[in-house]
mmCIF file of C-alpha atoms in Angstrom:
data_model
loop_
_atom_site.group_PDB
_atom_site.id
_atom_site.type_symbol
_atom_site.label_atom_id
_atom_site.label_comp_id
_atom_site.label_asym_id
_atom_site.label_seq_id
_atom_site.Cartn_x
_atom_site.Cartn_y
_atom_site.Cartn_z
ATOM 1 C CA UNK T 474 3.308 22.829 4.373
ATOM 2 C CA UNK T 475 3.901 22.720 0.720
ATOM 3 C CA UNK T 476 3.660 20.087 -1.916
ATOM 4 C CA UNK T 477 7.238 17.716 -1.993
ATOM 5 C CA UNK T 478 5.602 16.220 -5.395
ATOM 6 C CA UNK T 479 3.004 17.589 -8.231
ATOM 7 C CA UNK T 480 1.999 15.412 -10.948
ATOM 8 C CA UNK T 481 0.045 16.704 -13.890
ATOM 9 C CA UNK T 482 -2.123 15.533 -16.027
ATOM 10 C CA UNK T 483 0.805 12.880 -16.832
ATOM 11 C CA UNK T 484 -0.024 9.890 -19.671
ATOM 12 C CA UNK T 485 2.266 7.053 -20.565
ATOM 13 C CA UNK T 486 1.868 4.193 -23.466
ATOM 14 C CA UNK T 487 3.804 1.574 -24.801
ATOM 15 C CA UNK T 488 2.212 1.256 -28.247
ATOM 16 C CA UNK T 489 -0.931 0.955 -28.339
ATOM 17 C CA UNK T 490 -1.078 0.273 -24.544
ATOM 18 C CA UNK T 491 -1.985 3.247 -22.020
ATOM 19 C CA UNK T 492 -0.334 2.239 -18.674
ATOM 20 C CA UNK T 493 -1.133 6.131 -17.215
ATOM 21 C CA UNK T 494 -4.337 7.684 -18.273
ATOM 22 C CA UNK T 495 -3.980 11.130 -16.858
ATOM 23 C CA UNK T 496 -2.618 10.923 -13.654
ATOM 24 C CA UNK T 497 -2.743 13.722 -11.060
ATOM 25 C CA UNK T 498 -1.665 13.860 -7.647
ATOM 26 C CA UNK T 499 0.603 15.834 -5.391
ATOM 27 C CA UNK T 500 3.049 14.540 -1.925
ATOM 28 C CA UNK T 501 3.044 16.472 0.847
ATOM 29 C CA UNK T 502 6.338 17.266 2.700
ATOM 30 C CA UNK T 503 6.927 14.176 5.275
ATOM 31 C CA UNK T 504 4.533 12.221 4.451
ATOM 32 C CA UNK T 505 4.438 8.606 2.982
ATOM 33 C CA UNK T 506 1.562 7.354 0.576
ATOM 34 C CA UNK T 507 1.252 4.483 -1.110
ATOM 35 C CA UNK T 508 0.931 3.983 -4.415
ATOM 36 C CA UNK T 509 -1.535 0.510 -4.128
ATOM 37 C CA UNK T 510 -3.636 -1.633 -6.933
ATOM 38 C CA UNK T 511 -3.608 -5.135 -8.514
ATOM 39 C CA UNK T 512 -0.469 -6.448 -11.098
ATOM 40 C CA UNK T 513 -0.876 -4.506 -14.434
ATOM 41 C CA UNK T 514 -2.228 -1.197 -12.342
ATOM 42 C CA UNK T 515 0.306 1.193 -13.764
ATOM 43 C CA UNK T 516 1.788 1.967 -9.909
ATOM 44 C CA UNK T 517 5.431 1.079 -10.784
ATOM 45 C CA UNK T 518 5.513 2.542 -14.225
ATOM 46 C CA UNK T 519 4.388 5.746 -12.018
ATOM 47 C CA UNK T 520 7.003 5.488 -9.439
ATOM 48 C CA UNK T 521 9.627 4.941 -12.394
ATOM 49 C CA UNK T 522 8.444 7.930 -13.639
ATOM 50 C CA UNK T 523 8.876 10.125 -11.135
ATOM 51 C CA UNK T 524 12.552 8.609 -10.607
ATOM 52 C CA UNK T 525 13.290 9.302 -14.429
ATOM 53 C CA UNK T 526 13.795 5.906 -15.059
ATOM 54 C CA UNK T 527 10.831 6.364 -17.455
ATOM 55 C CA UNK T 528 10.079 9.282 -19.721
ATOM 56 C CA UNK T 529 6.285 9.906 -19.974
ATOM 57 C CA UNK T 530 4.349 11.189 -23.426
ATOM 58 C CA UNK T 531 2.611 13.889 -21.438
ATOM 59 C CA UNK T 532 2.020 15.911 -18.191
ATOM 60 C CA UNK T 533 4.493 17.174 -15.726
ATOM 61 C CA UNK T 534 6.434 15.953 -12.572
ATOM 62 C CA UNK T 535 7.526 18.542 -10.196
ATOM 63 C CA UNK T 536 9.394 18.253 -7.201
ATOM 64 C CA UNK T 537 9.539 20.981 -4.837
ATOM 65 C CA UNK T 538 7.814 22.898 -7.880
ATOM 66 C CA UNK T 539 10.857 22.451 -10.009
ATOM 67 C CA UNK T 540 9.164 20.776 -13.507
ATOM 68 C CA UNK T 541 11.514 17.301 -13.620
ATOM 69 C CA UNK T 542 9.941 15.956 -16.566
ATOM 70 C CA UNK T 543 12.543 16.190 -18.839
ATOM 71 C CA UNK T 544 15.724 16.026 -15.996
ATOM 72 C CA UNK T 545 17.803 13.032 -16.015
ATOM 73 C CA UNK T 546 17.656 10.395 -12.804
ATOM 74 C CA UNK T 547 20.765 11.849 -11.490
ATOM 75 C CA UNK T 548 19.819 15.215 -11.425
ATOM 76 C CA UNK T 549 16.149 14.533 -9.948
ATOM 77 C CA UNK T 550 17.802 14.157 -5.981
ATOM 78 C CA UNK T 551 15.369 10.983 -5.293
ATOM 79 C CA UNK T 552 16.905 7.976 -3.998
ATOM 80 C CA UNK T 553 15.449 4.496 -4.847
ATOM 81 C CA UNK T 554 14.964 1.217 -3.487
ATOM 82 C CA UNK T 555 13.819 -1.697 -5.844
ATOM 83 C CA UNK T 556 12.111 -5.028 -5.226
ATOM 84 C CA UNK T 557 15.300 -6.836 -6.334
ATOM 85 C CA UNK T 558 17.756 -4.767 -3.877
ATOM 86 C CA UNK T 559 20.681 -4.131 -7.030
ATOM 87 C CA UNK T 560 23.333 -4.680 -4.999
ATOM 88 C CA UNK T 561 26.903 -4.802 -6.411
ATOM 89 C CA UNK T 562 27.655 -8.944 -5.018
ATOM 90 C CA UNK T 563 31.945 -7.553 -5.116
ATOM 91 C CA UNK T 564 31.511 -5.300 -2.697
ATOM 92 C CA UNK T 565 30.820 -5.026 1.065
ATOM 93 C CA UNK T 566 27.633 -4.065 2.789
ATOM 94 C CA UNK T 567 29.509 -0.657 3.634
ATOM 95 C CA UNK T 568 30.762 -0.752 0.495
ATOM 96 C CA UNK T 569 27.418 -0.945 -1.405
ATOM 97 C CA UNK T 570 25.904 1.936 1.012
ATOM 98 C CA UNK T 571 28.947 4.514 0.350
ATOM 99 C CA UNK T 572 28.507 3.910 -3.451
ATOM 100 C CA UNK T 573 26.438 6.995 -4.283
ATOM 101 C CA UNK T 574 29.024 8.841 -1.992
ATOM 102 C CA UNK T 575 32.212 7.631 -3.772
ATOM 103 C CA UNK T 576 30.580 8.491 -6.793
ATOM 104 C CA UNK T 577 30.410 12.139 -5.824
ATOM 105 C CA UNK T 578 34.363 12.204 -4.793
ATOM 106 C CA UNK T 579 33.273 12.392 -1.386
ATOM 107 C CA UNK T 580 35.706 12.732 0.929
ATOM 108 C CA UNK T 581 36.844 9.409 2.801
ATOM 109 C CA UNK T 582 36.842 10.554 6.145
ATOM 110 C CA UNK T 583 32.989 12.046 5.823
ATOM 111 C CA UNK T 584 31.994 9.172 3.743
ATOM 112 C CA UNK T 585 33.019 7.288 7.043
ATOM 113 C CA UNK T 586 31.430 9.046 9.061
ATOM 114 C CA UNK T 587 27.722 9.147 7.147
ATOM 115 C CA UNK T 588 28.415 5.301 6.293
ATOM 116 C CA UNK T 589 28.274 4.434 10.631
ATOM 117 C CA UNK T 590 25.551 6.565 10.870
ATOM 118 C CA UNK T 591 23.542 4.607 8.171
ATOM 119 C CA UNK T 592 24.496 1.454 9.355
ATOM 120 C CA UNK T 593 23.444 2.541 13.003
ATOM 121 C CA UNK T 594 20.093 3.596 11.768
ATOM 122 C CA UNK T 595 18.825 0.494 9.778
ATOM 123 C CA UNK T 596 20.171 -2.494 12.666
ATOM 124 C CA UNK T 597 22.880 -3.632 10.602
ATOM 125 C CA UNK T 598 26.527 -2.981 12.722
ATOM 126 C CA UNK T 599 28.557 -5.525 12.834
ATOM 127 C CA UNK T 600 27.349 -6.581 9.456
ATOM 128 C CA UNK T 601 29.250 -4.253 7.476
ATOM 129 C CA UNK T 602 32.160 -5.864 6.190
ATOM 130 C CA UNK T 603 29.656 -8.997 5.001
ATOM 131 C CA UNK T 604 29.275 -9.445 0.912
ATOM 132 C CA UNK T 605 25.524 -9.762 -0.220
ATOM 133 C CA UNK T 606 25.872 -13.419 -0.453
ATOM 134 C CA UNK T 607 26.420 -13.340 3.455
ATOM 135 C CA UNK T 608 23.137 -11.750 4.502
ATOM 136 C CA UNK T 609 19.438 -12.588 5.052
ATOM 137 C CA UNK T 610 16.899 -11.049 2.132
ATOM 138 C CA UNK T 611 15.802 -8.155 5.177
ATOM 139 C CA UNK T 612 19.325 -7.458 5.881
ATOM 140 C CA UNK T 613 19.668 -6.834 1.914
ATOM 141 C CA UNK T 614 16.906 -5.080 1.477
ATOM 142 C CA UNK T 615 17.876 -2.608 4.629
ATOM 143 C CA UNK T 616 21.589 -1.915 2.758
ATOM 144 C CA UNK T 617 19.425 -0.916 -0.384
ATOM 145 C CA UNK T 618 17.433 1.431 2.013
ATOM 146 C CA UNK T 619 20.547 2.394 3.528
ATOM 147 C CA UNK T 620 22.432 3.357 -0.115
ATOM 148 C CA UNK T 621 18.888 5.617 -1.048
ATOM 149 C CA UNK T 622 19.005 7.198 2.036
ATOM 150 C CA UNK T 623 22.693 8.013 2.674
ATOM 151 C CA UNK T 624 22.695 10.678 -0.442
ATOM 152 C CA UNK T 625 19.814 12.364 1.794
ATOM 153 C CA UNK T 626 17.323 12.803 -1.141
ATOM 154 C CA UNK T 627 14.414 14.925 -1.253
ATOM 155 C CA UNK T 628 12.179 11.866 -2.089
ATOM 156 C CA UNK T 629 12.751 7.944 -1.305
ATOM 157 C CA UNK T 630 11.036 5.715 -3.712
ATOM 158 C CA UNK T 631 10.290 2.429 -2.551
ATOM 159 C CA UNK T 632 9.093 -0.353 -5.245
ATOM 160 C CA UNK T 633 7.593 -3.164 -3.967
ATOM 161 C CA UNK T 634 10.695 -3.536 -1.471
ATOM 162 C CA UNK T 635 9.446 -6.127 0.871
ATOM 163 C CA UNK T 636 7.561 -8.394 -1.507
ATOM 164 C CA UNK T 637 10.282 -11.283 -1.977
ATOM 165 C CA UNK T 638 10.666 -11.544 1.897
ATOM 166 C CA UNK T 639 8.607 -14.429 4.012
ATOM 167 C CA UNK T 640 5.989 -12.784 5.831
ATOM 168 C CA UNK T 641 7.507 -11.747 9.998
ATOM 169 C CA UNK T 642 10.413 -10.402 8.141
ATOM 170 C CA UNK T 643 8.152 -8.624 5.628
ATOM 171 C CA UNK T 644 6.355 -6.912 8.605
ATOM 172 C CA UNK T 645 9.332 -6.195 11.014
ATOM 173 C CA UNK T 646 10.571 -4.428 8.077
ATOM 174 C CA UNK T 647 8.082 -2.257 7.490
ATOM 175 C CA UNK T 648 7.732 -0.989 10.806
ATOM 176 C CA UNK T 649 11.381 -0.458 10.489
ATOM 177 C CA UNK T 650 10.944 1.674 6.948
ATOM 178 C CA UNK T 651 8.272 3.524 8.427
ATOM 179 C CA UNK T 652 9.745 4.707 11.810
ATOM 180 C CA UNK T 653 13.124 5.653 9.919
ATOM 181 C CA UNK T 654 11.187 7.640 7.784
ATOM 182 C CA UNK T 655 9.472 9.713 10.000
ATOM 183 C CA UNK T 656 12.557 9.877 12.528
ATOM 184 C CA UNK T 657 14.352 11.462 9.369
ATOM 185 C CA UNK T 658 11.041 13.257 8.086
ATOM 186 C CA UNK T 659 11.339 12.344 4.700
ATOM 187 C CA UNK T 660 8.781 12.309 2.018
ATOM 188 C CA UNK T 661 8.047 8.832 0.561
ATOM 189 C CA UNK T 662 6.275 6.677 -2.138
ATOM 190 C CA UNK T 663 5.640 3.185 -1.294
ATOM 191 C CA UNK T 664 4.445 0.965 -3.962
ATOM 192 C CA UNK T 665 2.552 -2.302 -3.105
ATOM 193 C CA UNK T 666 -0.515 -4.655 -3.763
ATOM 194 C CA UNK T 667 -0.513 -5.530 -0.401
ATOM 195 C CA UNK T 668 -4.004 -4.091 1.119
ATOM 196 C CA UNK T 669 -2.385 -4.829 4.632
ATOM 197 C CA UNK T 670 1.118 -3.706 4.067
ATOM 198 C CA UNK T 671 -0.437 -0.011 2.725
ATOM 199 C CA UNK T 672 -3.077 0.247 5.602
ATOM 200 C CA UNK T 673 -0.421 -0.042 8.156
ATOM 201 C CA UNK T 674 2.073 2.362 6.923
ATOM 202 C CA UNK T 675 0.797 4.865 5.260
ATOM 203 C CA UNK T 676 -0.213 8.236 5.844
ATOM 204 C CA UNK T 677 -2.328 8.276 2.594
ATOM 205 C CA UNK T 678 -3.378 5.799 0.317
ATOM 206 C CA UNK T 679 -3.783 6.261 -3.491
ATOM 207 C CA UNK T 680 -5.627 3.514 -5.032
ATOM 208 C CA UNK T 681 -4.871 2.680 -8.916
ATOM 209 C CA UNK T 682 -7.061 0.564 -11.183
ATOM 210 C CA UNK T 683 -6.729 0.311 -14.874
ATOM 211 C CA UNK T 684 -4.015 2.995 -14.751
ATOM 212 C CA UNK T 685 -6.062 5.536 -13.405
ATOM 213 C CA UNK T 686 -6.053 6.593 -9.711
ATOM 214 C CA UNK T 687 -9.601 5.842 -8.571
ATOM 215 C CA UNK T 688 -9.409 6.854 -5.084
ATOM 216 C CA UNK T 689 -7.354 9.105 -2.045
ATOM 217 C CA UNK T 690 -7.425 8.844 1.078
ATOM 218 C CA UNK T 691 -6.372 8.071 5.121
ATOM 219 C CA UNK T 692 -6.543 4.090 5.799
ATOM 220 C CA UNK T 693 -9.296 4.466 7.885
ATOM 221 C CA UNK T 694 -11.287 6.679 4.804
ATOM 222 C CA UNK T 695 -10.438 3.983 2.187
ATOM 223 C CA UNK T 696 -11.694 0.965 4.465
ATOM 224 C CA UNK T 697 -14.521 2.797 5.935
ATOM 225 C CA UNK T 698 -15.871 4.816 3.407
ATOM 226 C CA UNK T 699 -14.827 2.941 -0.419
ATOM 227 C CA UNK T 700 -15.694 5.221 -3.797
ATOM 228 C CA UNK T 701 -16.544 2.522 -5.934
ATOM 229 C CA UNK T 702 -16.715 -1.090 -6.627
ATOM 230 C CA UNK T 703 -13.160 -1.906 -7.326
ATOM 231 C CA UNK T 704 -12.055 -0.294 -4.017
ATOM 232 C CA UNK T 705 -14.837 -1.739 -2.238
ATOM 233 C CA UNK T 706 -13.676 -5.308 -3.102
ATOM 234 C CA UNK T 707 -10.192 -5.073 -3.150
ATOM 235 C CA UNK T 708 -9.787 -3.340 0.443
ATOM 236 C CA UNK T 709 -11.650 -4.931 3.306
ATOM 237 C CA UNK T 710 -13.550 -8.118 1.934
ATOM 238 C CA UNK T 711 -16.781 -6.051 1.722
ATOM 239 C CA UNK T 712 -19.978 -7.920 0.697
ATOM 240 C CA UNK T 713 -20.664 -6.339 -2.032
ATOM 241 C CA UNK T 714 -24.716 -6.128 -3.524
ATOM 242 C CA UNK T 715 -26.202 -4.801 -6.559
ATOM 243 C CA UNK T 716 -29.815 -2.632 -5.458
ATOM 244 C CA UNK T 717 -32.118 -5.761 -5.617
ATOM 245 C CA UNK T 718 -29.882 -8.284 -3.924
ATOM 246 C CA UNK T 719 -29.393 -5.602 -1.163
ATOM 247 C CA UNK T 720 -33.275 -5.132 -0.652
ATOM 248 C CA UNK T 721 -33.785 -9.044 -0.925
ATOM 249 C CA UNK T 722 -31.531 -9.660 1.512
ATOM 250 C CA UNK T 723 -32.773 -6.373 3.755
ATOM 251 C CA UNK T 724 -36.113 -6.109 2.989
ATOM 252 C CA UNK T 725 -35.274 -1.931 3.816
ATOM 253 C CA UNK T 726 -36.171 0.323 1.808
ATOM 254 C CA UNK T 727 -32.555 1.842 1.197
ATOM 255 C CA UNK T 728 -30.955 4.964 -0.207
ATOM 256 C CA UNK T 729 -30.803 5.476 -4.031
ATOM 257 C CA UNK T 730 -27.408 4.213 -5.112
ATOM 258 C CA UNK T 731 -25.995 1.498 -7.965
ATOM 259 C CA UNK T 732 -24.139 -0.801 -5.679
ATOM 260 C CA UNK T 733 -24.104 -1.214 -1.759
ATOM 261 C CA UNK T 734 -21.347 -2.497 0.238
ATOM 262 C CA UNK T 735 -21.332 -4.133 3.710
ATOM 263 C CA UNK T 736 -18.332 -4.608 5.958
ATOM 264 C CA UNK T 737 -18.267 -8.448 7.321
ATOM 265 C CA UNK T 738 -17.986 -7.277 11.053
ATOM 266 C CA UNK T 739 -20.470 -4.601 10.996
ATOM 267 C CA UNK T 740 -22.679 -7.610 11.482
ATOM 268 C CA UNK T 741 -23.636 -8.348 15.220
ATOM 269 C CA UNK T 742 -25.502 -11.105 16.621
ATOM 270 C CA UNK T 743 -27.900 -9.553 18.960
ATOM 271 C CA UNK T 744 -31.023 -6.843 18.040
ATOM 272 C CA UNK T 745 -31.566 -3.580 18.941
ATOM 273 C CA UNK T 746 -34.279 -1.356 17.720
ATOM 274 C CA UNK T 747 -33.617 -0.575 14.025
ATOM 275 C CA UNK T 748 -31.742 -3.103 13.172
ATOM 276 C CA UNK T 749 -32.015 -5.146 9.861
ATOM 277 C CA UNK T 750 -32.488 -8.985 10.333
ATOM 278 C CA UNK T 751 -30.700 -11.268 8.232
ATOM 279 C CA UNK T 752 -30.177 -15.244 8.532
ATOM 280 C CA UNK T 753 -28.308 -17.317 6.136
ATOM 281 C CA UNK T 754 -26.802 -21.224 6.416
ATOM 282 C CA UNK T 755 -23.176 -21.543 7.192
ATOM 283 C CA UNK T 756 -20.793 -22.601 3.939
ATOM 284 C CA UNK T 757 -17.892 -22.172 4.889
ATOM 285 C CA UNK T 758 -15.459 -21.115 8.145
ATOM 286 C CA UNK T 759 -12.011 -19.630 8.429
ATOM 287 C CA UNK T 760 -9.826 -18.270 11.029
ATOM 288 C CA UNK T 761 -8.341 -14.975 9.924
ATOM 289 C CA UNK T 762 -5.888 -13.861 13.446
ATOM 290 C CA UNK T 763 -8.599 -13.216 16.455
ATOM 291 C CA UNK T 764 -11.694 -13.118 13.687
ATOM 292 C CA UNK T 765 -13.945 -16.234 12.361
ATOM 293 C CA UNK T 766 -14.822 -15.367 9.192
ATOM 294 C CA UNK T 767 -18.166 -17.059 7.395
ATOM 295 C CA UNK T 768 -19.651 -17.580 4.525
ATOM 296 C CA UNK T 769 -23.576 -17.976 4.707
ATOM 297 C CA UNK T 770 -26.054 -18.648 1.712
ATOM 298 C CA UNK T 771 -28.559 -16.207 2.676
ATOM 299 C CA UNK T 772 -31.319 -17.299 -0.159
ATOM 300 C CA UNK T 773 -29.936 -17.183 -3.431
ATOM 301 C CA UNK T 774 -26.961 -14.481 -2.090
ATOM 302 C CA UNK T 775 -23.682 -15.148 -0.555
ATOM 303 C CA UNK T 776 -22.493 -13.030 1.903
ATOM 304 C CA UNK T 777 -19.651 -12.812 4.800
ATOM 305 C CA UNK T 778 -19.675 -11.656 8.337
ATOM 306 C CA UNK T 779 -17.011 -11.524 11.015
ATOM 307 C CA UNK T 780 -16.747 -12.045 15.003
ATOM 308 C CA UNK T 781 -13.873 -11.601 17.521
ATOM 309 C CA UNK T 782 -12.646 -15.392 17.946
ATOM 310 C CA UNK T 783 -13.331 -16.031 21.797
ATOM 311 C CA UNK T 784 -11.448 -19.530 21.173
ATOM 312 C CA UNK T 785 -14.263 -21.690 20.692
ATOM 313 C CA UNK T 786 -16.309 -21.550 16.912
ATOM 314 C CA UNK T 787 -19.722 -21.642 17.940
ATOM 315 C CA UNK T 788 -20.634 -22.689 14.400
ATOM 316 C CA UNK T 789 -20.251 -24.974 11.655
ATOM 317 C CA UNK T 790 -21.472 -26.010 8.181
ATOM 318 C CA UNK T 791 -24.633 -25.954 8.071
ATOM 319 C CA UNK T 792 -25.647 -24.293 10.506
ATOM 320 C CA UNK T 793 -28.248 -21.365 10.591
ATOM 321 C CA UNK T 794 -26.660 -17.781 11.770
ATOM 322 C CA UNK T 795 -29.185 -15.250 12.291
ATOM 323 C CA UNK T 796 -27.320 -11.848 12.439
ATOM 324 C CA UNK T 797 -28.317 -8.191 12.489
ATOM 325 C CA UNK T 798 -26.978 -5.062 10.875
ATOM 326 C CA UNK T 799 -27.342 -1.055 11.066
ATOM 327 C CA UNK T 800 -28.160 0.490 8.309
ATOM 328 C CA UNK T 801 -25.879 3.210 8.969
ATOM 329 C CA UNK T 802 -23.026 0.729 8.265
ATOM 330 C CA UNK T 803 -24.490 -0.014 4.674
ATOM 331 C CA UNK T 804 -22.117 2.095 2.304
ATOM 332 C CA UNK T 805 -23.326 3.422 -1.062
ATOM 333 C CA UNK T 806 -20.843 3.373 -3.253
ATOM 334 C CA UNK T 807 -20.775 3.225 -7.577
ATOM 335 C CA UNK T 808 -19.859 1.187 -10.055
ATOM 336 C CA UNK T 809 -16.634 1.920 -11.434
ATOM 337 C CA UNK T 810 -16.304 2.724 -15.656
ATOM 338 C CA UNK T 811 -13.001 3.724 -16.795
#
């Protein structure tokens, strides 16, 4: 299976400000990654780039090894979908989705035909005929998906599409996106700074910082296994502990590494030979789904830990939690200096 996208080695500025510091990466065929990082990251200029909405000061895009760096939007065969949908408000849901079509002279009766077929495939019959004024922010956002998809590109772009919608829409939808894009097989780039919205749909996750790309991988890779700091904090809540707050709050003599990280759940509350003992006073409690979350002041550190909610909290401020962790489950990661 080759690559659907290369990029090289590509670096973008707007005057004296680098939003892309050489950025390389490459798309397999049918799969969707996600392009994820704070505001500021540099993830939509990329995903601007690659549609040609943006020219970039050096590297090279290729799609299906065809260099696109210097070809024209129209001429790239990517379709897009934007945070703010873009839909024309004159004209009817069908209308908007057969826009691409009737731009190409298509002819009516197949324009028809692929128009159904699109309508069919993201839940909207019925609704066809309705003006964008008459529809729901998801049904909206599923015409803009709709018009990408209906010029069957090579590539479907997808910036921040679900981030003005409340938050059951926001997650029916994605399911939706993700199943339609791997019932069509189509590769895509999904751009988010939702941690939860890229963990569930993606098939790989690249993770931008400063506008550098500062770590690949599977969802399970990224929250298991973090490269660095940044990643560390910004994807799974991990308590995160320089050398000596790790062997004050251990008392282990621990691998040689800058900075430690410890997942919240991969605390337990019983012992078992080999086990590292650690007790801290309760701070603070939340509810997160099925999982109490707290905070303890172990000492002079603060650290989190997690447990299945069995519907009763067993503790509360104040009290003392005496907890027990593997050291297998202590991560060394690095400090991150772009």
């Amino acid at each position: 299976m080759g690559h659907q996208i290369d990029i090289k080695n590509v670096y973008k500025s707007f005057g004296v400000n680098a939003v892309l510091k050489d950025i390389s990466l490459s798309v397999e065929r049918g799969e969707l990654v996600t392009l994820l990082g704070p505001s500021g990251c540099g993830k939509s200029t990329l995903l601007r780039a690659i549609a040609g909405l943006l020219t970039v000061d050096a590297g090279e895009i290729c799609i299906e090894e065809r260099d696109m760096t210097a070809v024209i939007p129209q001429k790239r065969d990517v379709g897009m979908v934007f945070q703010s949908y873009a839909l024309f408000p004159n004209m009817t849901a069908a209308r908007n989705i057969a826009f691409g079509l009737s731009i190409h002279r298509t002819a009516k009766q197949e324009i028809a035909c692929r128009v159904a077929e699109m309508i069919e495939l993201v839940g909207l019959k019925g609704l066809e005929n309705r003006y964008p004024s008459q529809l729901s922010g998801g049904q909206q956002q599923r015409v803009a998906l709709a018009r990408a998809l209906i010029m069957n590109p090579k590539v479907l772009l997808l910036d921040e599409p679900l981030s003005a919608l409340d938050a059951q829409i926001r997650q029916n939808l994605r399911v939706q996106i993700r199943e339609i894009q791997q019932r069509r097989g189509i590769t895509a780039v999904f751009v988010t700074h939702d941690q939860e919205e890229a963990m569930s749909i993606s098939d790989r996750i690249f993770v931008m910082y400063g506008g550098r790309i500062v770590q690949v991988g599977t969802p399970s890779v990224l929250y298991a296994r973090p490269s660095c700091e940044f990643v560390a904090r910004f994807i799974g809540h991990y308590n995160v502990l320089t050398a000596e707050q790790a062997r004050t709050l251990l008392g282990e003599t621990l691998p040689t590494a800058t900075v430690y990280a410890i997942r919240p759940e991969a605390f337990v509350s019983e012992t078992a030979p080999g086990l590292c003992r650690v007790q801290g006073v309760v701070t603070a409690v939340s509810l997160l789904g099925r999982v109490l979350r707290y905070a303890l002041r172990c000492g002079e550190l603060a650290v989190s830990i997690e447990q299945m909610n069995s519907g009763e909290n067993p503790y509360r401020i104040g009290d003392t939690i005496t907890a027990y962790l593997n050291p297998k489950d202590i991560v060394c990661i690095d400090e991150l200096n772009l």
